[in-house]
C-alpha cells in the first residue's frame, strides 16, 4: 500500500493503465521529438520534451529521454534509460522497452498515430512477433480526449497563466498609449521579458506583432519586425504565455485613429462575431455548430474568415477540441475544456482585425479566463 | 519562348520536372503545415510556409496557401488556390489538384513521406484510381539531396547571414565583458533585436542561453530565464539567425574565472574535439566517419557526447546531411554542403560546454563561415 498520495501524473498513468487493461493493449509508446511532438509525455510523466515514453499493461513506465539530466530534474517514471543507449532510434527504443518490460510475443503494441507510413512498415518488420497498431483511434484518441478536459490541477494553472496574461495586456495598453512601446519588436520583447520575469517558461508560440502595414496577414511574416506597432490603422498582436507547460493564447487588435469606414466595419463585425461565438459556448453544444454559425455570419457580410474559429489550448497552443465549422468536427463541448475563440478578418487594403480570448467551459455555461480586447487609441 | 531568365525557384522546379519525367512520376505533393513541416515549398516557390505545393509532370505548379495574402506577396506558382477552398484538408486539396491539372487515372502520385500510416490509408481510399506512393526514397529523398547541396544563390545568402552572426558574436562578447548583458534574457533579447534590425526574419530556433547554473543540459529548459549569464563557471549560448529563410547555427561557451580543474578539462576536450572534427571535413569523406571519430575521442576520455556531432543547415536548422556517427548514416560530404559542427559535453556537477560553427564544404577542403568560440572572461 502506498503511504503517499498519488502525484497528478501518477494518477493519470494509473487511469490510463485501467483503460489499457480494458482494451487489451499490452504496451503503449508515445514519442515527443522534433517533427513528431506530443506533450502527452509531459502530461503523464512531467518530462518537458525530447523523449519516448512506454507504458505497459502491468502498470510500469519507462521514459527514454534525449537528455538524461533534464529528465532527472523533471520527470517521474519507473525507469529512465538514456535515448543514446538505443542509438537515438525509436524502433530500437521500442525493442529495448519490450525487452525491459518483458512484453510477451503476440502482444498488442500501440505506436504513435503520427508514425509515417514508411516508418510504420519498419516497426512491423522489426517487431514481427508483435501486433503493432498505428491508429488515430485507440490510445491516441484516448489521450487527446483526456487532455482536452482539464483536471483541477490544470485549471489552477490556467487561472494563474490567464491572470499573468491579463496583467500583461494591461501593461501593454498602458505602454502603447504612453508611447513607450513603439515597434513590433518592442512589443514582442516586452511580453517576453515581463512573462519570464513572472516565472513563465516562455512563449507558447512565436509572438505575432503586426503593425498597420502588415496586419492584413493571418499570421504576419516575419512574425515581428522593427516596423511601427499601433498608430493609425489596425495592428494585430497575437501571443501566448507558457506557465508550467500550459499556454494561454490571446489576440488584441489595436485600432489607431483615424480609421477608415472599412476599418470601422471590420472592427464592428469582428466584435459581433466574437460575442456571437461566446454566447454559444456551453456544455453539450457541438463545437462545429459554433464554427458554422460564425462562418455564416462573416459570409453574410461578404467578409469570409480564412481560418478556423478556434481550438483547445493546453500543453500545446493548438489541441482538442477544434472549433472549426466542418462536418467532420464531432467534438462536443464539456466542462473542463478550455478553448481559444478567435474570429478575425483580413484585407490587403485595410489591414486585419482579430479578437481572441481563452474560455473555460463550466457546468452551467462558460467563463472567460482572459480579457483581451480591441484597444482604440 | 521566355524572354526573361529563370528565377532561382523556377530553375529548381524545372530541374525537378526533368527528374519526375525520368521517374515516371505524374504528380508530386509537398506539405508544409503545423506538425508536418517541409520548407521544400519555399525552396521551390518562395512561399514561406503553411501551404501545399503540387508539381505535375507536364511542368505546372499549383500552390495551395493557408493565407492567400502572404502567397501573393512571396510566392511564384502557375496557380494559387486558397486552402479554404478545400476545407483546409490535404486529401481534398490533392483531389482538387488532380482535377485542376487533369492528372490521368492510373498515374503515379507521390505524397509526403511524413504522411502518417492512418492518413496514408485515407489517401489510398479517396484516390483509389491512382497509384499513391509514400516513400522515404523517391521525390522525398531527391529534394533532401538537392537541398543539402547549396546553389550559388544560397551560398551568397549564407555569406551574409554568417557575417551578421559573426558581428553579433563580437557585440555579445564586448557587451558581456562590459557587464551590460547580465542575464540569459538580456543575451537572448539582444541577439533578437540586433538581428531583426539587420533585416533577419527572426531566429532559426529558440535561443538557448544557459548560465553556469543551467548549462549542464544539452538544451536548457526553459531555453532562457532571468538567471545570470556569464560569471564564474560555464555558460552556453546556442543561437541561429534566419535571413531570407536560411538559418545559421552557432554555439558559444562563455567561461568565467575561476574555473575548476574539471571545467578546464571539459573546455580543452571540447576544443580538441572541435579541431579534430573540422580537420576531417572535406569533399568525399563519409559524414559518419567524422561523427564516429569524435564519439570515440570523447569516449576515450570517459566523457561521452550525448548528442550527434552535427547536421546540415539551410531552410531548416536541422537538415541533411547528418554528421551522426551511426552505421546507417550514408551521407558523403560534397562541395556546396553547409554543416554545423557542434561537439559538446555536459555534467550536472560542473556545467556544460559546446562549440559550434557553420562550415561550407568546398572542392578542396572546407571553409568556416562563422567564428564562434570559447570566450574566457
XYZ file of C-alpha atoms in Angstrom:
754
model
C 0.000 0.000 0.000
C 1.241 3.456 -0.878
C 1.505 5.851 2.032
C 1.816 8.985 -0.066
C -0.989 10.364 -2.217
C -0.591 9.825 -5.954
C 1.048 12.632 -7.898
C -1.036 14.238 -10.641
C 0.996 12.431 -13.310
C 0.819 9.133 -11.457
C -2.955 9.407 -11.239
C -3.129 9.973 -14.995
C -0.915 6.968 -15.647
C -2.997 4.792 -13.319
C -6.183 5.809 -15.138
C -4.569 5.028 -18.461
C -3.404 1.604 -17.240
C -7.027 0.851 -16.374
C -8.072 1.859 -19.873
C -5.288 -0.278 -21.423
C -6.451 -3.307 -19.467
C -9.972 -2.812 -20.814
C -8.678 -2.564 -24.387
C -6.268 -5.493 -24.224
C -3.326 -3.213 -25.096
C -0.085 -4.534 -23.611
C 2.231 -1.654 -24.406
C 1.795 1.973 -25.426
C 4.567 4.035 -26.987
C 4.440 7.852 -27.052
C 7.005 9.968 -28.889
C 7.781 13.663 -28.315
C 10.626 14.518 -30.668
C 11.446 17.078 -33.375
C 8.845 16.766 -36.119
C 6.663 14.421 -34.040
C 5.667 16.441 -30.980
C 3.269 15.013 -28.429
C 3.271 16.631 -24.972
C 1.203 13.743 -23.617
C 4.600 12.651 -22.296
C 4.760 15.720 -20.099
C 1.151 15.162 -19.063
C 1.933 11.608 -17.966
C 5.448 11.985 -16.551
C 6.444 15.642 -16.182
C 9.209 15.293 -18.792
C 9.132 18.520 -20.852
C 10.011 17.080 -24.244
C 12.515 15.181 -26.376
C 11.716 11.729 -25.084
C 9.835 8.496 -25.654
C 7.529 7.071 -23.009
C 6.451 3.439 -22.729
C 3.561 2.275 -20.566
C 2.894 -1.406 -20.036
C -0.330 -3.162 -19.075
C 1.306 -4.390 -15.864
C 1.433 -0.746 -14.780
C 5.065 0.157 -15.349
C 6.542 3.134 -17.177
C 9.851 3.520 -18.967
C 10.986 7.001 -20.009
C 13.680 7.296 -22.678
C 14.888 10.919 -22.629
C 17.294 12.542 -25.075
C 18.837 14.470 -22.174
C 19.088 12.384 -19.023
C 19.946 15.429 -16.885
C 16.696 17.186 -17.818
C 14.736 14.009 -17.064
C 16.376 13.572 -13.648
C 15.182 17.070 -12.738
C 11.666 16.994 -14.161
C 10.374 13.501 -14.809
C 8.849 10.654 -12.872
C 8.821 7.134 -14.305
C 9.592 3.657 -13.025
C 12.718 3.537 -15.173
C 14.839 6.076 -17.059
C 17.019 4.927 -19.964
C 19.043 7.478 -21.979
C 17.999 7.569 -25.645
C 21.674 7.195 -26.642
C 21.511 3.583 -25.417
C 19.246 2.930 -28.395
C 21.349 4.948 -30.859
C 18.555 7.563 -30.583
C 16.383 5.400 -32.885
C 12.712 4.986 -31.965
C 12.463 1.419 -33.286
C 15.451 0.364 -31.181
C 13.961 2.075 -28.129
C 10.697 0.180 -28.623
C 12.627 -3.080 -28.888
C 14.513 -2.127 -25.723
C 11.295 -1.346 -23.847
C 9.752 -4.639 -24.965
C 12.772 -6.495 -23.559
C 12.991 -4.476 -20.370
C 9.282 -4.812 -19.601
C 9.121 -8.453 -20.672
C 6.239 -7.933 -23.107
C 5.103 -11.389 -24.300
C 5.213 -12.228 -28.004
C 1.944 -11.687 -29.808
C 1.063 -8.730 -27.588
C -0.786 -5.703 -28.863
C 1.518 -2.654 -29.015
C 0.206 0.802 -29.888
C 2.692 3.142 -31.569
C 2.005 6.859 -32.260
C -0.676 7.646 -34.864
C 1.749 10.246 -36.252
C 4.136 7.473 -37.345
C 4.772 7.820 -41.056
C 3.781 5.021 -43.407
C 7.405 4.154 -44.307
C 8.355 4.013 -40.624
C 5.262 2.004 -39.751
C 6.437 -0.656 -42.203
C 9.794 -0.643 -40.447
C 8.209 -1.142 -36.990
C 6.133 -4.033 -38.313
C 9.200 -5.628 -39.863
C 11.471 -5.173 -36.844
C 8.839 -6.309 -34.344
C 7.249 -9.027 -36.428
C 6.385 -11.121 -33.346
C 4.015 -8.432 -32.091
C 0.694 -6.931 -33.123
C 1.692 -3.339 -33.996
C -1.238 -0.901 -34.001
C -0.978 2.589 -35.522
C -4.367 4.258 -35.420
C -5.962 7.660 -34.805
C -8.384 5.806 -32.549
C -7.062 3.752 -29.648
C -4.724 5.352 -27.153
C -4.060 8.304 -29.481
C -7.704 9.416 -29.375
C -7.982 8.481 -25.716
C -5.092 10.751 -24.712
C -6.402 13.561 -26.895
C -9.800 13.280 -25.230
C -8.406 13.072 -21.711
C -6.094 16.042 -22.287
C -8.952 18.096 -23.779
C -10.815 18.066 -20.459
C -8.618 19.810 -17.932
C -8.421 18.461 -14.386
C -8.298 20.534 -11.207
C -4.515 20.887 -11.289
C -4.658 22.151 -14.862
C -7.485 24.614 -14.237
C -5.496 26.020 -11.326
C -2.535 26.566 -13.649
C -4.839 28.197 -16.210
C -6.162 30.660 -13.653
C -2.590 31.667 -12.965
C -1.381 31.952 -16.574
C -4.580 33.794 -17.518
C -4.080 36.336 -14.734
C -0.495 36.887 -15.909
C -1.722 37.278 -19.490
C -4.297 39.851 -18.400
C -1.711 41.732 -16.370
C 0.496 41.936 -19.452
C -2.425 43.071 -21.619
C -2.980 45.913 -19.155
C 0.704 46.859 -19.171
C 0.793 46.713 -22.964
C -2.173 49.046 -23.283
C -0.649 51.498 -20.815
C 2.748 51.494 -22.510
C 1.392 51.691 -26.044
C -0.773 54.659 -25.059
C 2.204 56.286 -23.344
C 4.312 55.817 -26.453
C 6.969 53.732 -24.708
C 6.359 50.678 -26.918
C 6.761 51.891 -30.471
C 7.723 48.974 -32.699
C 6.599 45.387 -33.213
C 9.865 44.207 -31.663
C 9.361 46.495 -28.643
C 6.005 44.867 -28.020
C 7.216 41.285 -28.535
C 10.234 41.743 -26.256
C 8.166 43.474 -23.603
C 5.818 40.476 -23.412
C 8.715 38.033 -23.336
C 10.659 39.823 -20.630
C 7.674 40.528 -18.382
C 6.318 36.992 -18.632
C 9.639 35.289 -17.958
C 10.064 37.647 -15.034
C 6.724 36.364 -13.695
C 8.006 32.779 -13.899
C 6.735 31.747 -17.322
C 8.726 29.189 -19.317
C 8.468 31.292 -22.426
C 6.014 31.883 -25.232
C 3.522 29.236 -26.336
C 4.303 30.201 -29.922
C 6.229 32.983 -31.639
C 4.537 36.288 -30.814
C 2.871 37.857 -33.831
C 3.052 41.644 -33.662
C 1.890 43.196 -36.920
C 1.571 46.942 -37.280
C -0.919 48.594 -39.647
C 1.253 47.894 -42.706
C 1.404 44.155 -42.031
C -1.803 43.167 -40.228
C -3.506 42.025 -43.462
C -1.957 38.553 -42.998
C -3.489 35.960 -40.683
C -0.030 35.295 -39.271
C 2.292 38.085 -40.323
C 5.558 37.055 -41.911
C 8.041 37.698 -40.358
C 6.193 37.411 -37.050
C 7.552 40.783 -35.882
C 9.982 43.345 -37.234
C 11.336 46.805 -36.438
C 8.229 48.364 -38.078
C 5.872 50.626 -36.062
C 3.140 48.990 -33.970
C -0.028 50.928 -33.185
C -0.511 54.249 -34.934
C -3.205 54.942 -37.498
C -4.999 51.837 -38.741
C -5.215 48.276 -37.439
C -2.432 46.450 -35.588
C -2.711 42.801 -34.527
C -0.974 41.280 -31.503
C -1.321 37.508 -31.038
C 0.611 35.961 -28.152
C 0.581 33.236 -25.539
C 2.424 32.761 -22.262
C 3.514 29.327 -21.132
C 3.396 28.604 -17.425
C 4.138 25.127 -16.023
C 3.764 23.833 -19.574
C 0.358 25.339 -20.316
C -0.095 28.148 -22.786
C -2.572 30.971 -22.982
C -3.479 32.289 -26.430
C -4.911 35.775 -26.927
C -5.133 38.330 -29.699
C -5.571 42.080 -29.315
C -6.350 44.444 -32.125
C -5.041 47.969 -31.582
C -7.039 50.472 -33.621
C -5.423 53.873 -34.070
C -7.375 56.934 -35.263
C -8.115 57.973 -37.898
C -9.852 54.800 -39.059
C -11.482 54.385 -42.442
C -15.111 53.345 -42.757
C -13.958 49.961 -43.995
C -11.763 49.513 -40.909
C -14.582 50.549 -38.576
C -16.787 47.961 -40.230
C -14.155 45.253 -39.808
C -13.846 46.054 -36.099
C -17.570 46.011 -35.619
C -18.024 42.714 -37.488
C -15.239 41.071 -35.506
C -16.669 42.201 -32.173
C -20.136 40.982 -33.174
C -18.756 37.637 -34.343
C -16.849 37.274 -31.088
C -19.952 37.948 -29.000
C -21.979 35.591 -31.151
C -19.420 32.824 -30.669
C -19.095 33.325 -26.924
C -22.877 33.369 -26.480
C -22.983 29.834 -27.887
C -20.143 28.354 -25.818
C -21.591 25.941 -23.284
C -21.641 22.381 -22.029
C -23.192 19.986 -24.526
C -23.047 22.067 -27.697
C -21.368 20.578 -30.775
C -18.226 22.646 -31.423
C -18.879 22.676 -35.160
C -22.198 24.484 -34.643
C -20.362 27.496 -33.221
C -17.824 27.448 -36.048
C -20.514 27.159 -38.714
C -22.612 29.957 -37.198
C -19.678 32.371 -37.167
C -18.571 31.343 -40.667
C -22.108 32.032 -41.894
C -22.175 35.393 -40.110
C -18.996 36.585 -41.832
C -20.092 35.146 -45.190
C -23.379 37.063 -44.962
C -21.340 40.245 -44.644
C -19.148 39.254 -47.598
C -16.091 39.032 -45.366
C -15.253 35.326 -45.139
C -12.982 34.271 -42.285
C -9.962 32.430 -43.768
C -9.196 30.286 -40.717
C -10.941 28.180 -38.103
C -12.840 29.957 -35.315
C -10.776 28.432 -32.557
C -9.243 25.470 -30.816
C -8.487 23.920 -27.484
C -5.368 25.046 -25.618
C -3.215 23.258 -23.079
C 0.262 21.792 -23.259
C 0.030 22.723 -26.938
C -1.178 26.020 -28.389
C -3.456 24.067 -30.708
C -5.110 20.966 -29.316
C -8.521 19.385 -28.974
C -11.319 20.326 -29.212
C -11.379 22.036 -32.601
C -13.964 24.784 -33.150
C -13.869 24.546 -36.921
C -17.207 24.619 -38.688
C -16.681 21.464 -40.667
C -18.930 18.426 -40.938
C -16.252 16.054 -39.633
C -15.675 18.028 -36.430
C -17.503 15.912 -33.875
C -16.276 17.476 -30.651
C -18.969 18.300 -28.092
C -18.081 20.969 -25.534
C -17.954 19.742 -21.963
C -16.983 21.146 -18.561
C -13.229 21.468 -18.096
C -12.446 22.130 -21.737
C -10.522 25.364 -22.337
C -10.831 26.899 -25.775
C -9.401 29.912 -27.584
C -12.079 31.712 -29.626
C -10.542 33.912 -32.319
C -12.710 35.395 -35.061
C -10.813 37.592 -37.497
C -10.931 39.153 -40.953
C -8.153 40.435 -43.182
C -7.920 42.738 -46.146
C -4.818 43.666 -48.151
C -6.141 47.229 -48.500
C -7.288 47.888 -44.924
C -5.317 45.544 -42.680
C -6.582 42.878 -40.339
C -8.526 42.559 -37.171
C -8.781 39.621 -34.747
C -10.046 39.226 -31.188
C -9.165 36.158 -29.146
C -9.744 35.020 -25.595
C -9.478 31.800 -23.624
C -12.692 30.356 -22.271
C -13.326 27.630 -19.709
C -16.457 25.568 -20.225
C -18.278 25.052 -16.928
C -21.293 23.003 -15.834
C -23.648 25.883 -16.412
C -22.013 27.942 -19.120
C -18.652 29.447 -19.832
C -16.110 31.639 -18.113
C -13.763 33.953 -19.975
C -10.317 33.407 -18.436
C -8.632 36.268 -20.285
C -9.749 39.766 -21.149
C -8.211 40.631 -24.444
C -9.991 43.374 -26.357
C -9.990 45.820 -29.206
C -7.994 48.786 -27.953
C -8.888 52.109 -29.535
C -6.129 54.665 -29.403
C 9.759 31.377 -75.638
C 10.610 33.058 -72.378
C 12.441 36.340 -72.678
C 13.398 36.661 -69.023
C 15.956 34.463 -67.284
C 14.543 31.782 -64.989
C 14.148 32.716 -61.346
C 16.071 30.612 -58.837
C 12.862 28.827 -57.777
C 11.780 28.306 -61.392
C 15.123 26.721 -62.202
C 14.715 24.325 -59.268
C 11.208 23.408 -60.408
C 12.396 22.848 -63.988
C 15.153 20.533 -62.774
C 12.649 18.629 -60.661
C 10.254 18.272 -63.612
C 13.109 16.669 -65.549
C 13.695 14.254 -62.689
C 9.941 13.455 -62.482
C 9.844 12.644 -66.187
C 12.729 10.227 -65.722
C 10.954 8.527 -62.800
C 7.515 8.324 -64.397
C 6.001 10.363 -61.558
C 2.958 12.323 -62.744
C 2.277 14.418 -59.678
C 4.223 15.392 -56.577
C 2.582 16.755 -53.436
C 4.577 18.637 -50.776
C 3.081 19.738 -47.465
C 4.388 22.454 -45.124
C 1.905 22.684 -42.283
C 1.882 22.544 -38.471
C 3.283 19.175 -37.391
C 4.420 18.319 -40.934
C 6.963 20.997 -41.856
C 8.818 20.817 -45.149
C 10.404 24.053 -46.384
C 10.996 22.467 -49.789
C 7.903 24.516 -50.677
C 9.807 27.719 -50.005
C 12.792 26.335 -51.918
C 10.602 25.646 -54.960
C 8.183 28.572 -54.849
C 9.257 31.222 -52.361
C 6.180 30.608 -50.178
C 7.388 30.820 -46.556
C 5.149 28.164 -45.038
C 1.636 26.947 -44.323
C 0.876 25.638 -47.785
C 0.703 22.636 -50.064
C 2.530 22.571 -53.382
C 1.667 20.337 -56.334
C 4.001 19.793 -59.284
C 2.846 17.907 -62.365
C 4.894 16.050 -64.950
C 3.634 18.445 -67.634
C 5.600 21.171 -65.823
C 2.880 23.063 -63.981
C 2.715 24.088 -60.320
C -0.276 24.697 -58.074
C 0.271 26.341 -54.704
C -2.437 25.987 -52.059
C -1.629 28.508 -49.301
C -3.392 28.844 -45.957
C -3.053 32.640 -46.248
C -3.576 33.868 -49.803
C -2.299 37.354 -48.944
C 1.081 36.014 -47.845
C 1.308 33.903 -51.002
C 0.504 36.866 -53.262
C 3.449 38.715 -51.735
C 6.029 35.932 -51.613
C 5.218 33.021 -53.885
C 5.512 32.133 -57.521
C 3.445 29.289 -58.985
C 1.361 28.754 -62.105
C -1.805 28.776 -60.000
C -2.741 29.836 -56.469
C -5.797 28.318 -54.782
C -6.670 29.255 -51.176
C -6.585 26.240 -48.853
C -10.073 27.185 -47.586
C -11.463 26.062 -50.964
C -10.568 22.540 -49.901
C -11.864 22.925 -46.329
C -8.160 23.073 -45.359
C -7.948 19.280 -45.776
C -4.886 17.866 -47.527
C -6.770 14.971 -49.150
C -9.318 17.379 -50.645
C -6.515 19.625 -51.882
C -4.845 16.684 -53.588
C -8.144 15.756 -55.243
C -8.533 19.388 -56.330
C -5.021 19.493 -57.788
C -5.626 16.232 -59.661
C -8.758 17.759 -61.223
C -7.207 21.123 -61.945
C -4.095 19.635 -63.540
C -6.022 16.914 -65.380
C -3.905 14.063 -63.999
C -4.948 10.867 -65.856
C -6.304 7.923 -63.889
C -3.706 5.320 -63.023
C -0.999 7.971 -62.677
C 1.780 7.719 -60.121
C 1.328 10.348 -57.385
C 3.951 10.890 -54.688
C 2.663 12.170 -51.356
C 4.930 13.287 -48.452
C 6.967 10.559 -46.740
C 5.929 12.153 -43.436
C 2.298 11.146 -44.071
C 1.101 9.064 -41.150
C 0.007 5.492 -41.707
C -3.672 6.219 -40.873
C -3.700 9.172 -43.270
C -1.921 7.197 -45.969
C -4.790 4.699 -45.855
C -7.194 7.601 -46.285
C -5.334 8.936 -49.356
C -5.339 5.495 -50.932
C -9.051 5.110 -50.270
C -10.041 8.562 -51.509
C -7.833 8.407 -54.608
C -8.326 4.761 -55.432
C -7.945 5.370 -59.180
C -4.332 6.461 -58.720
C -1.050 4.880 -57.724
C -0.287 6.631 -54.421
C 3.369 6.436 -53.387
C 4.547 7.316 -49.863
C 8.244 6.572 -49.544
C 11.415 7.964 -47.979
C 13.022 7.365 -51.357
C 11.563 8.974 -54.469
C 10.957 12.696 -54.522
C 11.350 12.953 -50.739
C 14.985 11.785 -50.878
C 15.571 13.702 -54.087
C 14.516 17.020 -52.544
C 16.521 16.316 -49.391
C 19.596 15.619 -51.513
C 19.124 18.662 -53.738
C 18.535 20.950 -50.762
C 21.619 19.558 -48.973
C 23.912 20.928 -51.688
C 23.518 24.680 -51.718
C 23.478 26.539 -55.020
C 25.134 29.889 -55.720
C 22.130 31.905 -54.561
C 22.075 30.007 -51.277
C 25.796 30.313 -50.641
C 25.503 34.048 -51.202
C 22.764 34.204 -48.562
C 24.929 32.123 -46.211
C 27.842 34.510 -46.549
C 25.503 37.296 -45.498
C 23.815 35.543 -42.565
C 27.200 34.245 -41.375
C 28.673 37.748 -41.393
C 25.688 39.006 -39.387
C 26.106 36.114 -36.957
C 29.788 36.933 -36.502
C 29.026 40.598 -35.996
C 26.580 39.664 -33.243
C 29.093 37.288 -31.645
C 31.526 40.213 -31.480
C 28.932 42.522 -29.969
C 27.924 39.858 -27.457
C 31.495 39.365 -26.306
C 32.003 43.112 -25.942
C 28.784 43.629 -24.018
C 29.213 40.602 -21.778
C 32.743 41.749 -20.884
C 31.460 45.267 -20.263
C 28.742 43.919 -17.963
C 25.859 45.372 -19.991
C 24.362 41.944 -20.739
C 23.824 40.310 -17.367
C 21.057 37.733 -17.651
C 20.093 34.946 -20.042
C 17.111 37.023 -21.186
C 19.360 40.066 -21.770
C 21.506 37.981 -24.089
C 18.576 36.370 -25.955
C 16.802 39.694 -26.500
C 19.999 41.403 -27.583
C 20.500 38.814 -30.320
C 16.881 39.026 -31.416
C 16.774 42.814 -31.578
C 20.116 43.243 -33.312
C 19.427 40.554 -35.901
C 15.955 41.799 -36.789
C 17.435 45.266 -37.055
C 19.888 43.854 -39.618
C 16.993 42.503 -41.675
C 16.762 38.948 -40.331
C 13.366 37.223 -40.304
C 13.936 36.046 -36.776
C 15.637 33.170 -35.004
C 16.154 29.789 -36.660
C 15.167 28.198 -33.354
C 14.558 29.405 -29.809
C 17.805 30.850 -28.472
C 19.292 28.744 -25.697
C 21.076 30.908 -23.153
C 22.090 28.893 -20.114
C 24.145 30.423 -17.354
C 26.520 28.410 -15.150
C 23.653 27.007 -13.059
C 21.809 25.587 -16.054
C 24.410 24.732 -18.710
C 24.542 21.054 -17.683
C 21.620 20.339 -20.046
C 22.132 19.830 -23.775
C 19.219 22.182 -24.417
C 18.427 24.063 -21.233
C 14.821 24.067 -20.112
C 13.410 26.709 -20.172
C 15.568 27.957 -23.051
C 16.389 31.179 -21.200
C 15.327 32.793 -17.937
C 16.109 35.812 -15.779
C 19.117 33.941 -14.285
C 22.671 35.327 -14.640
C 24.615 34.572 -17.823
C 28.398 34.527 -17.741
C 30.085 34.806 -14.356
C 32.090 32.046 -12.742
C 31.761 28.677 -14.464
C 30.459 27.619 -17.870
C 27.636 29.337 -19.767
C 26.280 28.045 -23.077
C 24.742 30.225 -25.789
C 23.258 28.416 -28.809
C 21.526 30.571 -31.421
C 20.790 30.951 -35.103
C 19.762 33.900 -37.239
C 17.381 33.444 -40.149
C 17.957 35.590 -43.205
C 15.932 35.121 -46.404
C 14.796 31.794 -44.982
C 18.234 30.359 -44.195
C 19.435 29.879 -40.659
C 22.866 29.984 -39.144
C 23.509 27.823 -36.066
C 26.324 28.574 -33.644
C 27.168 27.878 -30.023
C 29.482 29.846 -27.799
C 30.689 28.768 -24.413
C 31.473 31.617 -22.039
C 33.938 30.511 -19.367
C 34.199 32.776 -16.330
C 37.069 32.566 -13.848
C 37.626 30.908 -11.506
C 37.237 27.582 -13.299
C 37.639 24.208 -11.653
C 40.074 21.647 -12.978
C 37.137 19.603 -14.238
C 35.778 22.605 -16.141
C 39.179 23.348 -17.667
C 39.359 19.765 -18.828
C 35.892 19.960 -20.393
C 36.872 23.108 -22.304
C 40.077 21.580 -23.514
C 38.394 18.341 -24.625
C 35.678 20.228 -26.484
C 38.196 22.416 -28.299
C 40.260 19.385 -29.239
C 37.178 17.513 -30.465
C 36.128 20.534 -32.495
C 39.537 20.798 -34.166
C 39.582 17.061 -34.794
C 36.163 17.225 -36.459
C 36.988 20.258 -38.590
C 40.276 18.709 -39.728
C 38.290 15.842 -41.245
C 35.642 17.926 -43.041
C 36.229 17.711 -46.770
C 34.766 16.697 -50.101
C 34.303 12.944 -50.417
C 34.516 11.903 -46.776
C 31.675 9.816 -45.300
C 29.928 12.014 -42.715
C 29.643 9.104 -40.272
C 33.450 8.761 -40.148
C 33.728 12.218 -38.616
C 30.927 11.501 -36.144
C 32.442 8.168 -35.126
C 35.927 9.633 -34.700
C 34.692 12.358 -32.379
C 32.453 9.935 -30.451
C 35.486 7.690 -29.947
C 37.622 10.653 -28.855
C 35.163 11.646 -26.125
C 34.601 8.024 -25.093
C 38.371 7.547 -24.662
C 38.323 10.441 -22.209
C 35.334 8.963 -20.353
C 33.152 11.916 -21.340
C 30.662 10.545 -23.879
C 28.858 13.125 -26.030
C 25.087 12.631 -25.595
C 24.080 14.023 -28.990
C 25.067 13.866 -32.647
C 28.182 15.774 -33.748
C 26.308 17.931 -36.226
C 23.952 18.361 -39.125
C 23.287 20.252 -42.304
C 21.664 23.678 -42.083
C 19.547 25.578 -44.569
C 15.857 26.424 -44.662
C 15.698 24.240 -41.545
C 18.002 24.348 -38.555
C 18.421 20.580 -38.845
C 18.574 19.121 -42.322
C 20.734 16.828 -44.420
C 23.492 15.769 -44.253
C 23.621 14.264 -40.763
C 27.025 14.050 -39.075
C 25.990 11.348 -36.653
C 28.415 8.502 -36.140
C 25.953 5.747 -36.864
C 26.272 2.848 -39.296
C 23.131 3.847 -41.219
C 24.360 7.389 -41.908
C 25.419 7.153 -45.542
C 25.901 10.823 -46.381
C 29.131 11.689 -48.179
C 30.300 15.296 -47.876
C 30.389 17.204 -51.138
C 31.033 20.780 -52.276
C 28.150 23.134 -51.501
C 27.014 21.346 -48.372
C 26.883 23.564 -45.284
C 27.121 21.821 -41.937
C 27.014 22.823 -38.290
C 29.695 21.028 -36.258
C 28.902 21.064 -32.546
C 30.832 18.855 -30.136
C 29.791 19.251 -26.516
C 29.904 17.602 -23.100
C 27.710 18.104 -20.051
C 27.991 17.365 -16.375
C 25.410 18.004 -13.637
C 28.213 18.942 -11.236
C 30.313 21.193 -13.485
C 28.007 22.519 -16.202
C 28.248 22.130 -19.938
C 30.427 23.197 -22.769
C 29.713 23.223 -26.530
C 31.388 24.854 -29.509
C 29.577 25.116 -32.838
C 30.308 26.718 -36.182
C 28.920 26.537 -39.706
C 31.198 25.125 -42.367
C 30.950 25.166 -46.150
C 32.425 22.183 -47.946
C 34.431 23.298 -50.972
C 36.170 21.484 -53.840
C 39.457 21.421 -51.992
C 38.514 21.439 -48.351
C 36.289 23.393 -46.040
C 35.644 26.995 -45.116
C 34.412 28.060 -41.685
C 31.597 30.548 -42.328
C 31.190 31.592 -38.697
C 33.676 32.250 -35.926
C 32.072 31.181 -32.736
C 34.483 30.381 -29.920
C 35.079 29.691 -26.285
C 35.175 33.095 -24.624
C 37.212 33.275 -21.438
C 36.228 36.079 -19.141
